Every structure is written in structure tokens, then in C-alpha cells.
CSV table of C-alpha atoms and ligand atoms in Angstrom, one decimal:
chain,number,residue,atom,x,y,z
A,1,MET,CA,43.3,3.1,-19.3
A,2,ASP,CA,39.4,2.2,-19.5
A,3,LYS,CA,37.9,4.6,-16.4
A,4,LYS,CA,34.7,2.3,-15.8
A,5,GLN,CA,37.1,-0.7,-15.6
A,6,ILE,CA,39.4,1.2,-13.2
A,7,GLU,CA,36.6,2.2,-11.1
A,8,GLU,CA,35.6,-1.5,-10.8
A,9,MET,CA,38.8,-2.7,-9.7
A,10,ILE,CA,39.1,0.0,-7.4
A,11,ASP,CA,35.7,-0.8,-5.8
A,12,LEU,CA,37.1,-4.8,-5.7
A,13,ALA,CA,40.5,-3.9,-4.2
A,14,ILE,CA,38.5,-1.6,-1.4
A,15,ARG,CA,36.1,-4.7,-0.7
A,16,GLN,CA,39.4,-6.8,0.3
A,17,LEU,CA,40.2,-4.4,2.8
A,18,ASP,CA,37.5,-6.1,4.9
A,19,TYR,CA,39.3,-9.4,4.7
A,20,SER,CA,42.8,-8.1,5.3
A,21,TYR,CA,44.5,-9.5,8.2
A,22,ALA,CA,47.0,-7.2,9.7
A,23,PRO,CA,47.1,-7.4,13.4
A,24,TYR,CA,50.7,-6.3,13.6
A,25,SER,CA,51.1,-3.3,11.2
A,26,HIS,CA,47.6,-2.3,11.2
A,27,PHE,CA,48.0,-1.4,7.6
A,28,HIS,CA,45.2,-2.9,5.4
A,29,VAL,CA,45.7,-3.4,1.7
A,30,GLY,CA,43.6,-4.8,-1.0
A,31,ALA,CA,44.3,-5.4,-4.7
A,32,ALA,CA,42.7,-6.4,-7.8
A,33,LEU,CA,43.9,-7.5,-11.3
A,34,LEU,CA,42.3,-8.1,-14.3
A,35,ALA,CA,43.6,-11.2,-16.3
A,36,LYS,CA,43.8,-11.8,-20.0
A,37,ASN,CA,40.4,-13.9,-19.7
A,38,GLY,CA,38.4,-10.8,-18.5
A,39,THR,CA,38.3,-12.2,-15.1
A,40,TYR,CA,39.1,-10.0,-12.1
A,41,TYR,CA,41.0,-11.6,-9.2
A,42,THR,CA,41.6,-10.0,-5.8
A,43,GLY,CA,43.8,-10.4,-2.8
A,44,CYS,CA,44.5,-8.7,0.6
A,45,ASN,CA,47.4,-8.6,2.9
A,46,ILE,CA,47.8,-11.6,5.3
A,47,GLU,CA,50.2,-11.1,8.2
A,48,ASN,CA,51.5,-13.6,10.5
A,49,ALA,CA,53.3,-13.5,14.0
A,50,ALA,CA,56.4,-15.2,12.2
A,51,TYR,CA,56.6,-11.6,10.3
A,52,GLY,CA,58.4,-13.1,7.2
A,53,SER,CA,55.5,-15.3,6.4
A,54,THR,CA,53.3,-11.9,5.8
A,55,MET,CA,51.9,-12.1,2.4
A,56,CYS,CA,51.2,-8.9,0.4
A,57,ALA,CA,47.7,-8.2,-1.2
A,58,GLU,CA,49.2,-7.9,-4.6
A,59,ARG,CA,50.9,-11.3,-4.4
A,60,ASN,CA,47.5,-13.0,-3.1
A,61,ALA,CA,45.9,-11.6,-6.0
A,62,ILE,CA,48.6,-13.2,-8.4
A,63,ALA,CA,48.4,-16.4,-6.5
A,64,ASN,CA,44.5,-16.4,-6.7
A,65,MET,CA,44.7,-15.9,-10.7
A,66,ILE,CA,47.7,-18.7,-10.9
A,67,THR,CA,45.6,-21.1,-9.1
A,68,ASN,CA,42.6,-20.6,-11.3
A,69,GLY,CA,44.8,-21.4,-14.2
A,70,GLU,CA,45.3,-17.7,-15.8
A,71,ASN,CA,48.8,-16.7,-16.5
A,72,GLU,CA,48.3,-13.2,-17.9
A,73,ILE,CA,47.7,-10.0,-16.0
A,74,ILE,CA,46.6,-6.8,-18.1
A,75,LYS,CA,46.2,-4.4,-15.1
A,76,LEU,CA,46.5,-4.3,-11.5
A,77,VAL,CA,45.2,-1.9,-8.7
A,78,CYS,CA,46.2,-1.8,-5.0
A,79,VAL,CA,44.7,0.3,-2.4
A,80,ASP,CA,45.2,0.8,1.3
A,81,SER,CA,42.7,2.0,4.0
A,82,LYS,CA,43.4,5.5,3.6
A,83,GLY,CA,42.1,5.3,0.1
A,84,ASN,CA,45.7,5.7,-1.2
A,85,VAL,CA,46.9,3.9,-4.3
A,86,GLY,CA,49.6,1.5,-3.3
A,87,SER,CA,52.7,1.0,-5.6
A,88,PRO,CA,53.7,-2.7,-5.3
A,89,CYS,CA,56.8,-3.4,-3.4
A,90,GLY,CA,59.7,-4.9,-4.9
A,91,ALA,CA,58.7,-8.5,-4.1
A,92,CYS,CA,55.5,-8.3,-5.9
A,93,ARG,CA,57.2,-6.5,-8.7
A,94,GLU,CA,59.4,-9.4,-9.1
A,95,TYR,CA,56.5,-11.8,-8.8
A,96,MET,CA,54.3,-10.3,-11.5
A,97,MET,CA,57.4,-10.1,-13.9
A,98,GLN,CA,58.1,-13.6,-13.6
A,99,LEU,CA,54.6,-15.0,-13.4
A,100,SER,CA,52.6,-13.2,-16.0
A,101,LYS,CA,52.9,-13.3,-19.9
A,102,ASN,CA,53.7,-10.0,-21.5
A,103,SER,CA,54.7,-8.8,-17.9
A,104,LYS,CA,56.4,-5.5,-18.8
A,105,ASP,CA,53.2,-4.3,-20.4
A,106,ILE,CA,51.1,-4.8,-17.2
A,107,GLU,CA,49.5,-1.5,-16.2
A,108,ILE,CA,49.5,-0.4,-12.7
A,109,LEU,CA,47.2,2.2,-11.4
A,110,LYS,CA,49.4,5.0,-10.1
A,111,ASN,CA,46.7,7.9,-9.2
A,112,ILE,CA,43.5,7.3,-7.8
A,113,ASP,CA,41.9,10.6,-9.1
A,114,THR,CA,43.7,11.0,-12.5
A,115,LYS,CA,43.7,7.2,-13.2
A,116,GLU,CA,47.2,7.7,-14.4
A,117,ILE,CA,49.0,4.3,-15.0
A,118,VAL,CA,52.5,3.1,-15.0
A,119,LYS,CA,53.9,0.1,-16.9
A,120,LEU,CA,55.4,-2.7,-14.8
A,121,GLU,CA,58.6,-2.4,-16.6
A,122,GLU,CA,59.2,1.3,-15.8
A,123,LEU,CA,58.9,0.2,-12.1
A,124,ILE,CA,61.2,-2.6,-12.3
A,125,PRO,CA,63.7,-2.4,-15.3
A,126,ASP,CA,66.2,-4.4,-14.1
A,127,TRP,CA,64.4,-7.6,-12.5
A,128,TRP,CA,66.2,-10.4,-11.1
A,129,GLY,CA,64.6,-13.0,-13.5
A,130,LYS,CA,65.5,-11.0,-16.5
A,131,GLY,CA,67.6,-13.2,-18.6
A,132,ARG,CA,66.9,-16.2,-16.3
A,133,VAL,CA,63.3,-17.2,-16.8
B,201,THU,N1,52.2,-4.8,2.0
B,201,THU,C1,51.2,-5.2,1.0
B,201,THU,O1,50.2,-5.7,0.9
B,201,THU,N2,51.6,-4.9,-0.3
B,201,THU,C2,52.8,-4.1,-0.8
B,201,THU,O2,53.2,-4.0,-1.7
B,201,THU,C3,53.9,-3.7,0.4
B,201,THU,C4,53.2,-4.1,1.9
B,201,THU,C5,51.5,-5.2,3.2
B,201,THU,C6,52.5,-6.2,4.1
B,201,THU,C7,52.2,-5.8,5.3
B,201,THU,O3,51.2,-6.5,5.9
B,201,THU,C8,51.5,-4.3,5.4
B,201,THU,O4,51.6,-4.1,3.9
B,201,THU,C9,52.6,-3.3,6.1
B,201,THU,O5,54.0,-3.4,5.3
């Protein structure tokens, strides 16, 4: 993974922490993804008093991409306010698998220091939409 590009994505994800709305968990999350068109799309987690309405940072970044007419994710970075890399939850993994072209090859940052990545397919080999979508 291109280290300079990843640093840029980490910065963008960290910037999203300022916008995160997390009055219930106090756990702030920011995400940045790189789409095939070369554009970065970002998102933060947005909680709600009706807890089930909470949206993860990653899904907001994906929705941001979709609503801007793009449909292919190349890379994703997710961070929390302690500076740790977040591994997308199951719902976000499924979302990415279903909503991106070539989704099994999406690269997800695993380690902020070494810049190690993992492919989405390794995180969710038996996804719900497999063979259905
Ligand atoms: N959260 C994310 O933003 N991304 C994930 O992949 C899992 C969890 C958020 C949801 C909630 O606002 C907070 O983290 C605590 O679970």
C-alpha cells in the first residue's frame, strides 16, 4: 500500500473525529476511503438516542461515496480517538462487500505503524450477499 496515500487517508480519518457525534458511547470514530475515481470520501460515527439508529463511520463514508455517484472502493482507513486503527464491524464489512465493485480486493488498513493491510475478503469470507447479489 502506498505509504504517502495511507498517511493522507489517516489524516482525513482523524479530521472526522471532530465531527463524530457520540454522546452515548463517547467512542469517536473517523473513516476515509479511496474510490476508483481517485477521490477520498470520509465519514464519522453518528449516534442517536434511539441507539439502533446509530451509524458507523465507515458506513457513512460509503454512503458519501454512493451519493456522489461512485461505486468502487479501493482502500479504507478507520481510526478511533485513541489513534488506533479500527477494524470495520460486521455490518460495515457486509455493506462494503455488497456496495462496491471488486469488493473482495478492498484493502483495509490493519496497523497504523507498519501500514499492514488486510483484504476485505479475509475479514468476511462468508458474507450474507455472497451468491445473492
Ligand atoms: N462504530 C463505528 O463507527 N465503526 C465500527 O466499525 C464499529 C463501531 C461506532 C458505533 C458507535 O457510535 C461507537 O462506535 C461505539 O460502538
